[in-house]
PDB file of C-alpha atoms in Angstrom:
ATOM      1  CA  MET A   1      18.226  50.067 -10.772  1.00  0.00           C
ATOM      2  CA  THR A   2      14.749  51.447 -11.010  1.00  0.00           C
ATOM      3  CA  SER A   3      11.975  50.910  -8.729  1.00  0.00           C
ATOM      4  CA  THR A   4      10.092  48.859 -11.423  1.00  0.00           C
ATOM      5  CA  THR A   5      13.049  46.700 -12.162  1.00  0.00           C
ATOM      6  CA  SER A   6      13.250  45.929  -8.473  1.00  0.00           C
ATOM      7  CA  VAL A   7       9.553  45.181  -8.110  1.00  0.00           C
ATOM      8  CA  GLN A   8       9.803  42.813 -11.028  1.00  0.00           C
ATOM      9  CA  ASP A   9      12.950  41.047  -9.732  1.00  0.00           C
ATOM     10  CA  ASN A  10      11.323  40.523  -6.353  1.00  0.00           C
ATOM     11  CA  SER A  11       7.985  39.261  -8.371  1.00  0.00           C
ATOM     12  CA  TRP A  12      10.153  36.807 -10.232  1.00  0.00           C
ATOM     13  CA  LEU A  13      11.790  35.557  -6.994  1.00  0.00           C
ATOM     14  CA  TRP A  14       8.314  34.945  -5.385  1.00  0.00           C
ATOM     15  CA  VAL A  15       6.920  33.184  -8.515  1.00  0.00           C
ATOM     16  CA  PHE A  16      10.102  30.813  -8.545  1.00  0.00           C
ATOM     17  CA  LEU A  17       9.664  30.110  -4.983  1.00  0.00           C
ATOM     18  CA  ALA A  18       5.875  29.281  -5.407  1.00  0.00           C
ATOM     19  CA  TRP A  19       7.031  27.031  -8.571  1.00  0.00           C
ATOM     20  CA  LEU A  20       9.893  25.438  -6.410  1.00  0.00           C
ATOM     21  CA  VAL A  21       7.140  24.565  -3.835  1.00  0.00           C
ATOM     22  CA  ALA A  22       4.770  23.174  -6.490  1.00  0.00           C
ATOM     23  CA  LEU A  23       7.646  21.102  -8.015  1.00  0.00           C
ATOM     24  CA  THR A  24       8.560  19.635  -4.937  1.00  0.00           C
ATOM     25  CA  ALA A  25       5.088  18.785  -4.020  1.00  0.00           C
ATOM     26  CA  THR A  26       4.523  17.283  -7.388  1.00  0.00           C
ATOM     27  CA  LEU A  27       7.694  15.274  -7.270  1.00  0.00           C
ATOM     28  CA  GLY A  28       6.853  14.077  -3.756  1.00  0.00           C
ATOM     29  CA  ALA A  29       3.357  13.021  -4.862  1.00  0.00           C
ATOM     30  CA  LEU A  30       4.906  11.110  -7.713  1.00  0.00           C
ATOM     31  CA  PHE A  31       7.460   9.705  -5.516  1.00  0.00           C
ATOM     32  CA  LEU A  32       4.967   8.307  -2.919  1.00  0.00           C
ATOM     33  CA  GLY A  33       2.693   6.857  -5.656  1.00  0.00           C
ATOM     34  CA  GLU A  34       5.212   5.433  -8.215  1.00  0.00           C
ATOM     35  CA  VAL A  35       8.056   4.496  -6.022  1.00  0.00           C
ATOM     36  CA  MET A  36       6.695   3.846  -2.410  1.00  0.00           C
ATOM     37  CA  GLY A  37       3.509   2.370  -3.848  1.00  0.00           C
ATOM     38  CA  VAL A  38       1.209   4.446  -1.781  1.00  0.00           C
ATOM     39  CA  LEU A  39      -2.182   4.431  -3.287  1.00  0.00           C
ATOM     40  CA  PRO A  40      -3.742   8.106  -3.480  1.00  0.00           C
ATOM     41  CA  CYS A  41      -7.218   8.611  -2.085  1.00  0.00           C
ATOM     42  CA  VAL A  42      -9.932  10.542  -3.993  1.00  0.00           C
ATOM     43  CA  MET A  43      -9.075  13.773  -2.105  1.00  0.00           C
ATOM     44  CA  CYS A  44      -5.261  13.247  -2.986  1.00  0.00           C
ATOM     45  CA  TRP A  45      -6.419  12.870  -6.561  1.00  0.00           C
ATOM     46  CA  TYR A  46      -8.200  16.274  -6.400  1.00  0.00           C
ATOM     47  CA  GLN A  47      -5.307  17.906  -4.887  1.00  0.00           C
ATOM     48  CA  ARG A  48      -2.866  16.605  -7.526  1.00  0.00           C
ATOM     49  CA  ILE A  49      -5.465  17.954 -10.197  1.00  0.00           C
ATOM     50  CA  ALA A  50      -4.763  21.373  -8.690  1.00  0.00           C
ATOM     51  CA  MET A  51      -0.976  21.098  -7.879  1.00  0.00           C
ATOM     52  CA  PHE A  52       0.453  19.459 -11.105  1.00  0.00           C
ATOM     53  CA  PRO A  53      -0.779  22.236 -13.458  1.00  0.00           C
ATOM     54  CA  LEU A  54       0.906  24.841 -11.281  1.00  0.00           C
ATOM     55  CA  VAL A  55       4.223  23.640 -12.299  1.00  0.00           C
ATOM     56  CA  ILE A  56       3.737  24.127 -15.917  1.00  0.00           C
ATOM     57  CA  ILE A  57       1.701  27.307 -15.420  1.00  0.00           C
ATOM     58  CA  MET A  58       4.414  29.022 -13.166  1.00  0.00           C
ATOM     59  CA  ALA A  59       7.152  27.840 -15.197  1.00  0.00           C
ATOM     60  CA  VAL A  60       5.683  29.244 -18.509  1.00  0.00           C
ATOM     61  CA  GLY A  61       5.339  32.536 -16.472  1.00  0.00           C
ATOM     62  CA  LEU A  62       9.118  32.660 -15.355  1.00  0.00           C
ATOM     63  CA  MET A  63      10.770  32.312 -18.759  1.00  0.00           C
ATOM     64  CA  PRO A  64      10.444  35.043 -19.854  1.00  0.00           C
ATOM     65  CA  PHE A  65       9.102  36.483 -16.742  1.00  0.00           C
ATOM     66  CA  ASP A  66       5.249  37.533 -17.045  1.00  0.00           C
ATOM     67  CA  ASP A  67       3.438  38.026 -13.674  1.00  0.00           C
ATOM     68  CA  ARG A  68       0.194  37.637 -15.381  1.00  0.00           C
ATOM     69  CA  CYS A  69       0.811  33.834 -14.775  1.00  0.00           C
ATOM     70  CA  VAL A  70      -0.582  34.629 -11.276  1.00  0.00           C
ATOM     71  CA  ARG A  71      -4.089  35.279 -12.384  1.00  0.00           C
ATOM     72  CA  TYR A  72      -4.162  31.770 -13.554  1.00  0.00           C
ATOM     73  CA  ALA A  73      -1.975  29.867 -11.063  1.00  0.00           C
ATOM     74  CA  LEU A  74      -3.680  31.788  -7.828  1.00  0.00           C
ATOM     75  CA  PRO A  75      -7.111  30.554  -8.374  1.00  0.00           C
ATOM     76  CA  LEU A  76      -5.898  26.975  -8.979  1.00  0.00           C
ATOM     77  CA  ALA A  77      -3.799  27.211  -5.884  1.00  0.00           C
ATOM     78  CA  VAL A  78      -6.701  28.426  -3.817  1.00  0.00           C
ATOM     79  CA  ALA A  79      -8.940  25.534  -4.984  1.00  0.00           C
ATOM     80  CA  GLY A  80      -6.252  23.061  -4.001  1.00  0.00           C
ATOM     81  CA  TRP A  81      -5.970  24.548  -0.638  1.00  0.00           C
ATOM     82  CA  ILE A  82      -9.550  24.352   0.022  1.00  0.00           C
ATOM     83  CA  VAL A  83      -9.586  20.705  -1.017  1.00  0.00           C
ATOM     84  CA  ALA A  84      -6.541  20.130   1.184  1.00  0.00           C
ATOM     85  CA  LEU A  85      -8.316  21.838   4.264  1.00  0.00           C
ATOM     86  CA  TYR A  86     -11.370  19.513   3.686  1.00  0.00           C
ATOM     87  CA  HIS A  87      -8.928  16.412   3.503  1.00  0.00           C
ATOM     88  CA  CYS A  88      -7.072  17.446   6.715  1.00  0.00           C
ATOM     89  CA  LEU A  89     -10.408  17.826   8.424  1.00  0.00           C
ATOM     90  CA  LEU A  90     -11.360  14.578   7.345  1.00  0.00           C
ATOM     91  CA  TYR A  91      -8.186  12.985   8.498  1.00  0.00           C
ATOM     92  CA  TRP A  92      -8.151  14.542  11.855  1.00  0.00           C
ATOM     93  CA  GLY A  93     -11.897  13.327  12.444  1.00  0.00           C
ATOM     94  CA  VAL A  94     -13.497  17.013  12.475  1.00  0.00           C
ATOM     95  CA  ILE A  95     -15.839  16.066   9.497  1.00  0.00           C
ATOM     96  CA  PRO A  96     -17.990  12.996  10.235  1.00  0.00           C
ATOM     97  CA  LYS A  97     -17.337   9.622   8.492  1.00  0.00           C
ATOM     98  CA  ASP A  98     -20.674  10.027   6.662  1.00  0.00           C
ATOM     99  CA  LEU A  99     -19.123  12.871   4.423  1.00  0.00           C
ATOM    100  CA  VAL A 100     -15.951  11.033   3.424  1.00  0.00           C
ATOM    101  CA  PRO A 101     -15.941  10.876  -0.381  1.00  0.00           C
ATOM    102  CA  CYS A 102     -13.754   7.889  -0.616  1.00  0.00           C
ATOM    103  CA  GLY A 103     -15.452   4.861  -1.862  1.00  0.00           C
ATOM    104  CA  GLU A 104     -13.274   2.025  -3.417  1.00  0.00           C
ATOM    105  CA  GLY A 105      -9.499   2.212  -3.202  1.00  0.00           C
ATOM    106  CA  ALA A 106      -7.451   4.096  -0.668  1.00  0.00           C
ATOM    107  CA  SER A 107      -9.246   5.909   2.272  1.00  0.00           C
ATOM    108  CA  CYS A 108      -9.002   9.621   2.684  1.00  0.00           C
ATOM    109  CA  THR A 109      -8.554   9.003   6.485  1.00  0.00           C
ATOM    110  CA  ASP A 110      -6.051   6.157   6.422  1.00  0.00           C
ATOM    111  CA  VAL A 111      -3.567   6.328   9.296  1.00  0.00           C
ATOM    112  CA  LYS A 112      -0.910   4.913   7.043  1.00  0.00           C
ATOM    113  CA  ALA A 113      -0.963   8.066   5.130  1.00  0.00           C
ATOM    114  CA  VAL A 114       2.132   9.548   7.141  1.00  0.00           C
ATOM    115  CA  LEU A 115       5.604  10.358   6.421  1.00  0.00           C
ATOM    116  CA  PHE A 116       8.334   9.923   8.777  1.00  0.00           C
ATOM    117  CA  GLY A 117       5.980   7.974  11.044  1.00  0.00           C
ATOM    118  CA  PHE A 118       4.299  11.227  12.215  1.00  0.00           C
ATOM    119  CA  VAL A 119       3.540  13.744   9.601  1.00  0.00           C
ATOM    120  CA  PRO A 120       0.323  13.089   7.738  1.00  0.00           C
ATOM    121  CA  VAL A 121       0.334  13.530   3.801  1.00  0.00           C
ATOM    122  CA  PRO A 122      -2.723  15.882   3.972  1.00  0.00           C
ATOM    123  CA  LEU A 123      -0.846  18.286   6.115  1.00  0.00           C
ATOM    124  CA  LEU A 124       2.013  18.334   3.887  1.00  0.00           C
ATOM    125  CA  SER A 125      -0.439  19.109   1.114  1.00  0.00           C
ATOM    126  CA  ILE A 126      -2.075  21.975   2.804  1.00  0.00           C
ATOM    127  CA  ALA A 127       1.347  23.389   3.690  1.00  0.00           C
ATOM    128  CA  ALA A 128       2.372  23.359   0.160  1.00  0.00           C
ATOM    129  CA  PHE A 129      -0.760  24.896  -1.088  1.00  0.00           C
ATOM    130  CA  SER A 130      -0.370  27.597   1.656  1.00  0.00           C
ATOM    131  CA  LEU A 131       3.035  28.394   0.667  1.00  0.00           C
ATOM    132  CA  VAL A 132       2.059  28.712  -2.941  1.00  0.00           C
ATOM    133  CA  VAL A 133      -0.952  30.947  -2.176  1.00  0.00           C
ATOM    134  CA  VAL A 134       1.048  33.163   0.026  1.00  0.00           C
ATOM    135  CA  PHE A 135       3.862  33.747  -2.449  1.00  0.00           C
ATOM    136  CA  LEU A 136       1.563  34.249  -5.376  1.00  0.00           C
ATOM    137  CA  SER A 137      -0.503  36.831  -3.233  1.00  0.00           C
ATOM    138  CA  ILE A 138       2.675  38.566  -2.575  1.00  0.00           C
ATOM    139  CA  VAL A 139       3.102  39.014  -6.446  1.00  0.00           C
ATOM    140  CA  LYS A 140      -0.385  39.883  -6.950  1.00  0.00           C
ATOM    141  CA  LYS A 141      -0.137  42.659  -4.209  1.00  0.00           C
ATOM    142  CA  GLY A 142       3.098  44.029  -5.497  1.00  0.00           C
ATOM    143  CA  SER A 143       1.881  44.211  -9.080  1.00  0.00           C
ATOM    144  CA  ARG A 144      -1.103  46.176  -7.818  1.00  0.00           C
ATOM    145  CA  ASN A 145       0.926  48.570  -6.058  1.00  0.00           C
ATOM    146  CA  GLU A 146       2.940  49.438  -9.326  1.00  0.00           C
TER     147      GLU A 146
END
């Protein structure tokens, strides 16, 4: 096995793991909204706008493998991470209530937005985006070193 083949195999694995995280987050968001009836707030919608296309972008890049999908997926994941961070700061009360973008509908700081009674949904979102960004950054760094 050549060095290039090994790097490509590792890159495929990292993109696959990032896709798996994005798919899990997307299915989780759909489950919460459609099955559990939890209304998403404005910030949740923005995060969904960033997360849902990642599943498609990375799936297209996996078969056949093309590590150039990272150049499209990584900026989207970073943008989603920034929105998720802002949402977490709103949820924890670090950002004042005056800067909450939610108007009508579900509140971005709703205490009911917890899973298993103690894990806030915004924290799950930032964790998912963090994993995707880390996995895709590994691929980007590996392709730069070739």
